[in-house]
């Protein structure tokens, strides 16, 4: 019995248990409400269905959240990722729209390279402001969040740039091995980040910088370079996410592309178990957090919740998720339950004698 109890406590104490449990409950609730929610069918050699749509639509958020995880683990924050998504998509679509042959693979590759280069420069700008000049991360990235959105609209001249490029469209809507290509792009990015942070010393160094930057510097770690690197990686992830967002609709809107994705990315990181104070980070938890957010969005649409109440509904669910997986809240709740005596004990307790 003690062994079973120990295994149970170990299981519920695992950092991925509660996020995974919340995701399972959400999928189960959707299946009860709509029995065909988890059904998958094959059309023209491709898999289609709500689960596939959730994976495909969560791919951009997973990319942004991966970069955000590294930034947050250093004790920083990156509010500019939404603007970087808009800038990368705007640059790529603007270049493609001006070419005579938009279906040329060379044209698309050149557009992607240009957009990625600009995004890396902007990510380096964030890194310089934070790591070199010493501006607070929330202020430094807020500058690019505001200015970057304006830059995206300047690139598109305030218009929605539409393109007709099949190679570019494939980034968001293409298929490979029966699954959407976006899923493989997000998976490849996650494996690449995991390989560099878990198979090398980079991950431990990032966590040490987030835990105590001064102590890390005294130990010989160049904290500034590590912080700079995380912002560049975050910008690269946001750029690829911007390609997906604009490829899904074959157009670039400097005002709407990537709008508020930074908030969803931060939320996915927190749900995944990474502390905003910095230190240890969990990439697998971040991915589950992104899936939870996208499943919640799909739930809002599937249950025909009115737009007026959808944001409130999402906020309530998110608060519940954060409370459920918070160890302090669970410990306080379980402690309160242990302190409440059973009804029989209350009934058997002798009454105090009242003096005459």
Coordinates of C-alpha atoms in Angstrom, one line a residue:
X1 CA 0.0 0.0 0.0
X2 CA 2.8 2.4 0.9
X3 CA 4.5 1.5 -2.4
X4 CA 1.4 2.3 -4.3
X5 CA 0.9 5.6 -2.4
X6 CA 4.5 6.5 -3.1
X7 CA 4.1 5.9 -6.8
X8 CA 0.9 7.9 -6.9
X9 CA 2.6 10.8 -5.2
X10 CA 5.6 10.6 -7.5
X11 CA 3.3 10.6 -10.5
X12 CA 1.2 13.6 -9.5
X13 CA 4.3 15.4 -8.5
X14 CA 5.9 15.1 -12.0
X15 CA 6.1 18.5 -13.6
X16 CA 4.2 17.3 -16.8
X17 CA 1.4 15.4 -15.0
X18 CA -0.9 18.4 -14.4
X19 CA -0.5 20.0 -17.8
X20 CA -1.0 16.7 -19.5
X21 CA -4.0 16.0 -17.3
X22 CA -5.6 19.3 -18.2
X23 CA -5.0 18.7 -21.9
X24 CA -6.6 15.2 -21.5
X25 CA -9.7 16.7 -19.7
X26 CA -10.1 19.3 -22.4
X27 CA -10.0 16.7 -25.1
X28 CA -12.4 14.5 -23.2
X29 CA -14.9 17.4 -22.6
X30 CA -14.8 18.2 -26.3
X31 CA -15.4 14.6 -27.3
X32 CA -18.4 14.4 -24.9
X33 CA -19.9 17.6 -26.3
X34 CA -19.1 16.6 -29.9
X35 CA -18.6 12.9 -30.4
X36 CA -16.7 13.3 -33.7
X37 CA -14.2 15.7 -32.2
X38 CA -11.3 13.2 -32.3
X39 CA -12.2 11.6 -35.6
X40 CA -9.5 11.6 -38.3
X41 CA -10.1 10.8 -41.9
X42 CA -7.9 10.4 -45.0
X43 CA -8.6 12.6 -48.1
X44 CA -6.4 12.6 -51.1
X45 CA -3.7 10.9 -49.1
X46 CA -3.7 13.5 -46.4
X47 CA -5.0 13.3 -42.8
X48 CA -7.8 15.6 -41.8
X49 CA -9.6 16.2 -38.6
X50 CA -9.8 18.4 -35.5
X51 CA -6.7 16.8 -33.8
X52 CA -4.7 17.5 -36.9
X53 CA -6.0 21.0 -37.1
X54 CA -5.0 21.6 -33.5
X55 CA -1.4 20.4 -34.2
X56 CA -1.1 22.4 -37.3
X57 CA -2.5 25.6 -35.8
X58 CA -0.4 25.3 -32.7
X59 CA 2.8 25.0 -34.7
X60 CA 3.5 28.8 -34.9
X61 CA 2.8 29.2 -31.1
X62 CA 5.1 26.3 -30.3
X63 CA 7.9 28.0 -32.3
X64 CA 7.4 31.3 -30.6
X65 CA 7.1 29.6 -27.2
X66 CA 10.3 27.6 -27.6
X67 CA 12.3 30.9 -28.1
X68 CA 10.4 32.5 -25.3
X69 CA 11.3 29.6 -23.0
X70 CA 15.0 30.3 -23.4
X71 CA 14.6 34.0 -22.8
X72 CA 12.5 33.5 -19.7
X73 CA 14.9 31.0 -18.3
X74 CA 17.6 33.7 -18.3
X75 CA 15.2 35.9 -16.2
X76 CA 14.1 38.0 -19.2
X77 CA 11.0 38.4 -21.3
X78 CA 10.5 39.1 -25.0
X79 CA 7.4 41.1 -25.8
X80 CA 8.5 41.8 -29.4
X81 CA 7.9 38.3 -30.9
X82 CA 4.5 39.2 -32.3
X83 CA 5.9 42.2 -34.1
X84 CA 8.8 40.1 -35.4
X85 CA 6.2 37.6 -36.8
X86 CA 4.6 40.5 -38.6
X87 CA 7.9 41.9 -39.9
X88 CA 9.2 38.5 -41.2
X89 CA 5.9 37.7 -43.0
X90 CA 5.7 41.3 -44.4
X91 CA 9.3 41.2 -45.8
X92 CA 8.8 37.7 -47.3
X93 CA 5.4 38.5 -48.9
X94 CA 6.5 41.9 -50.1
X95 CA 9.5 40.5 -51.9
X96 CA 7.5 37.6 -53.5
X97 CA 4.7 39.9 -54.6
X98 CA 7.1 42.0 -56.7
X99 CA 8.6 39.0 -58.6
X100 CA 7.3 38.0 -62.0
X101 CA 7.3 34.3 -61.1
X102 CA 6.0 33.9 -57.6
X103 CA 6.0 30.1 -57.8
X104 CA 9.8 30.0 -58.2
X105 CA 11.5 28.1 -55.4
X106 CA 14.5 30.4 -55.7
X107 CA 12.4 33.5 -55.2
X108 CA 10.8 32.0 -52.1
X109 CA 14.1 30.9 -50.6
X110 CA 15.5 34.4 -51.2
X111 CA 12.5 36.0 -49.5
X112 CA 12.8 33.7 -46.5
X113 CA 16.5 34.4 -46.2
X114 CA 15.9 38.2 -46.4
X115 CA 13.2 38.0 -43.8
X116 CA 15.2 35.8 -41.5
X117 CA 18.2 38.1 -41.8
X118 CA 16.2 41.1 -40.7
X119 CA 14.6 39.2 -37.9
X120 CA 18.0 38.1 -36.6
X121 CA 19.3 41.7 -36.7
X122 CA 16.2 42.9 -34.7
X123 CA 16.8 40.0 -32.2
X124 CA 20.4 41.1 -31.8
X125 CA 19.1 44.6 -31.2
X126 CA 17.0 43.3 -28.3
X127 CA 20.0 41.4 -27.0
X128 CA 22.2 44.5 -27.1
X129 CA 19.7 46.6 -25.2
X130 CA 19.3 43.9 -22.5
X131 CA 22.8 42.3 -22.2
X132 CA 25.1 45.2 -23.2
X133 CA 23.3 48.4 -22.3
X134 CA 21.5 46.9 -19.3
X135 CA 17.9 48.0 -20.0
X136 CA 15.2 46.0 -18.3
X137 CA 14.0 43.2 -20.7
X138 CA 10.4 44.2 -20.5
X139 CA 11.2 47.8 -21.5
X140 CA 13.8 46.8 -24.1
X141 CA 11.5 44.4 -25.9
X142 CA 8.5 46.7 -25.5
X143 CA 10.3 49.2 -27.6
X144 CA 10.5 46.8 -30.5
X145 CA 7.0 45.5 -29.8
X146 CA 5.6 49.0 -30.6
X147 CA 8.2 50.1 -33.2
X148 CA 8.2 46.7 -34.9
X149 CA 4.5 46.8 -35.5
X150 CA 4.9 50.2 -37.1
X151 CA 7.8 48.9 -39.2
X152 CA 5.7 46.0 -40.5
X153 CA 3.0 48.4 -41.6
X154 CA 5.6 50.6 -43.3
X155 CA 6.9 47.6 -45.2
X156 CA 3.4 46.7 -46.4
X157 CA 2.5 50.5 -46.8
X158 CA -0.5 49.9 -44.6
X159 CA -2.0 47.4 -47.1
X160 CA -2.6 43.7 -47.0
X161 CA -0.1 42.1 -49.3
X162 CA -1.5 39.1 -51.1
X163 CA 0.6 36.6 -53.0
X164 CA 0.0 33.5 -55.1
X165 CA 3.0 31.3 -54.4
X166 CA 2.5 27.6 -53.9
X167 CA 6.0 27.0 -52.5
X168 CA 5.4 29.7 -49.8
X169 CA 1.9 28.5 -49.2
X170 CA 3.3 25.0 -48.5
X171 CA 5.0 26.3 -45.4
X172 CA 1.7 26.7 -43.7
X173 CA -0.7 24.4 -45.6
X174 CA 1.6 21.9 -47.3
X175 CA 1.7 18.2 -46.4
X176 CA 4.4 15.6 -46.0
X177 CA 3.9 12.0 -45.1
X178 CA 0.1 12.6 -44.8
X179 CA 0.6 15.2 -42.1
X180 CA 0.8 19.1 -42.4
X181 CA 4.3 20.3 -43.1
X182 CA 3.9 22.9 -40.3
X183 CA 3.9 20.0 -37.7
X184 CA 7.3 18.7 -39.0
X185 CA 8.7 22.3 -39.0
X186 CA 7.7 22.8 -35.4
X187 CA 8.9 19.3 -34.4
X188 CA 12.3 19.9 -36.1
X189 CA 12.7 23.2 -34.3
X190 CA 11.8 21.6 -31.0
X191 CA 14.3 18.7 -31.5
X192 CA 17.0 21.2 -32.6
X193 CA 16.6 23.4 -29.5
X194 CA 16.4 20.3 -27.3
X195 CA 19.6 18.9 -28.9
X196 CA 21.6 22.2 -28.2
X197 CA 20.2 22.7 -24.7
X198 CA 20.1 19.1 -23.4
X199 CA 22.9 17.4 -25.3
X200 CA 25.4 20.2 -24.7
X201 CA 26.3 22.4 -21.8
X202 CA 24.3 25.3 -23.3
X203 CA 21.1 24.4 -21.4
X204 CA 22.9 24.2 -18.0
X205 CA 24.6 27.5 -18.7
X206 CA 21.4 29.2 -19.6
X207 CA 19.7 27.9 -16.4
X208 CA 22.7 29.1 -14.3
X209 CA 22.5 32.6 -15.8
X210 CA 18.8 32.7 -15.0
X211 CA 19.3 31.4 -11.5
X212 CA 22.1 33.8 -10.6
X213 CA 23.7 35.9 -13.3
X214 CA 26.3 37.4 -11.0
X215 CA 27.4 34.1 -9.6
X216 CA 27.6 32.7 -13.1
X217 CA 29.8 35.6 -14.2
X218 CA 32.1 35.0 -11.2
X219 CA 32.3 31.3 -12.2
X220 CA 33.6 32.3 -15.6
X221 CA 30.4 32.2 -17.6
X222 CA 29.9 35.2 -19.9
X223 CA 26.3 35.9 -19.0
X224 CA 25.9 38.8 -21.4
X225 CA 26.7 36.6 -24.4
X226 CA 24.3 33.9 -23.2
X227 CA 21.5 36.4 -22.8
X228 CA 22.3 38.0 -26.2
X229 CA 22.1 34.5 -27.8
X230 CA 18.7 33.7 -26.3
X231 CA 17.1 36.9 -27.8
X232 CA 18.6 36.0 -31.2
X233 CA 17.2 32.5 -31.0
X234 CA 13.8 33.9 -30.0
X235 CA 13.8 36.2 -33.0
X236 CA 14.6 33.3 -35.3
X237 CA 11.8 31.2 -33.9
X238 CA 9.4 34.2 -34.3
X239 CA 10.5 34.7 -37.9
X240 CA 9.6 31.1 -38.8
X241 CA 6.3 31.4 -37.0
X242 CA 5.6 34.5 -39.1
X243 CA 6.2 32.6 -42.3
X244 CA 3.6 30.0 -41.2
X245 CA 1.1 32.7 -40.2
X246 CA 1.3 34.5 -43.5
X247 CA 1.5 31.3 -45.5
X248 CA -1.8 30.1 -44.0
X249 CA -3.6 33.0 -45.6
X250 CA -1.2 33.8 -48.5
X251 CA -1.1 37.4 -47.4
X252 CA 0.7 39.7 -44.9
X253 CA -1.1 42.1 -42.7
X254 CA 1.3 44.2 -40.7
X255 CA -1.4 45.1 -38.2
X256 CA -2.9 41.7 -37.5
X257 CA -0.1 39.1 -38.1
X258 CA 1.1 37.7 -34.8
X259 CA -1.0 40.1 -32.7
X260 CA -0.8 39.2 -29.0
X261 CA 1.0 35.9 -29.8
X262 CA 3.6 37.0 -27.2
X263 CA 1.0 36.7 -24.4
X264 CA 0.0 33.2 -25.5
X265 CA 3.7 32.2 -25.7
X266 CA 4.4 33.5 -22.2
X267 CA 1.3 31.6 -20.9
X268 CA 2.4 28.4 -22.7
X269 CA 5.8 28.7 -21.0
X270 CA 4.3 29.2 -17.6
X271 CA 1.8 26.4 -18.0
X272 CA 4.7 24.2 -18.9
X273 CA 6.4 24.7 -15.6
X274 CA 9.1 27.3 -16.4
X275 CA 9.3 30.0 -13.8
X276 CA 9.1 33.7 -14.8
X277 CA 11.9 34.3 -12.3
X278 CA 14.3 32.4 -14.5
X279 CA 16.3 29.2 -13.9
X280 CA 15.2 25.7 -15.0
X281 CA 13.2 25.4 -18.1
X282 CA 11.1 22.6 -19.6
X283 CA 10.7 22.5 -23.4
X284 CA 8.3 19.5 -23.3
X285 CA 6.1 21.4 -20.8
X286 CA 6.1 24.4 -23.1
X287 CA 4.9 22.3 -26.0
X288 CA 2.1 20.9 -23.9
X289 CA 1.2 24.4 -22.8
X290 CA 1.0 25.6 -26.4
X291 CA -1.3 22.6 -27.2
X292 CA -3.5 23.5 -24.3
X293 CA -3.9 27.0 -25.5
X294 CA -4.7 26.0 -29.0
X295 CA -7.2 23.3 -27.8
X296 CA -8.8 25.9 -25.6
X297 CA -9.2 28.2 -28.7
X298 CA -10.7 25.3 -30.7
X299 CA -13.0 24.6 -27.8
X300 CA -14.3 28.1 -27.8
X301 CA -15.2 27.8 -31.5
X302 CA -16.6 24.3 -31.2
X303 CA -18.9 25.2 -28.4
X304 CA -20.3 28.2 -30.2
X305 CA -19.3 30.5 -27.3
X306 CA -20.1 34.1 -28.2
X307 CA -17.2 36.5 -28.9
X308 CA -18.3 38.7 -26.0
X309 CA -17.7 35.9 -23.5
X310 CA -14.9 33.9 -25.2
X311 CA -12.1 35.9 -23.7
X312 CA -13.6 35.6 -20.3
X313 CA -14.1 31.9 -20.7
X314 CA -10.4 31.5 -21.7
X315 CA -9.3 33.6 -18.8
X316 CA -11.2 31.5 -16.3
X317 CA -9.9 28.2 -17.8
X318 CA -6.3 29.6 -17.8
X319 CA -6.6 30.7 -14.1
X320 CA -7.9 27.2 -13.2
X321 CA -5.0 25.5 -15.1
X322 CA -2.4 27.7 -13.4
X323 CA -3.9 27.0 -9.9
X324 CA -4.2 23.3 -10.4
X325 CA -0.5 22.9 -11.4
X326 CA 0.8 25.3 -8.8
X327 CA 2.5 23.2 -6.0
X328 CA 1.8 25.9 -3.3
X329 CA -1.9 25.9 -4.1
X330 CA -2.2 22.1 -4.1
X331 CA -0.2 21.9 -0.8
X332 CA -2.4 24.5 0.8
X333 CA -5.6 22.8 -0.4
X334 CA -4.5 19.3 0.7
X335 CA -3.4 20.7 4.1
X336 CA -6.8 22.3 4.6
X337 CA -8.5 19.0 3.8
X338 CA -6.2 17.2 6.3
X339 CA -7.0 19.7 9.0
X340 CA -10.8 19.2 8.8
X341 CA -11.8 16.5 11.3
X342 CA -14.3 13.8 10.1
X343 CA -18.0 14.3 11.1
X344 CA -17.8 11.3 13.5
X345 CA -15.0 12.8 15.4
X346 CA -16.9 16.1 15.8
X347 CA -20.0 14.2 17.0
X348 CA -18.0 12.1 19.6
X349 CA -16.1 15.1 20.9
X350 CA -17.3 15.8 24.5
X351 CA -19.0 19.1 25.0
X352 CA -17.4 21.6 27.3
X353 CA -19.0 22.0 30.7
X354 CA -20.5 25.4 31.2
X355 CA -20.2 26.7 34.8
X356 CA -23.5 27.4 36.6

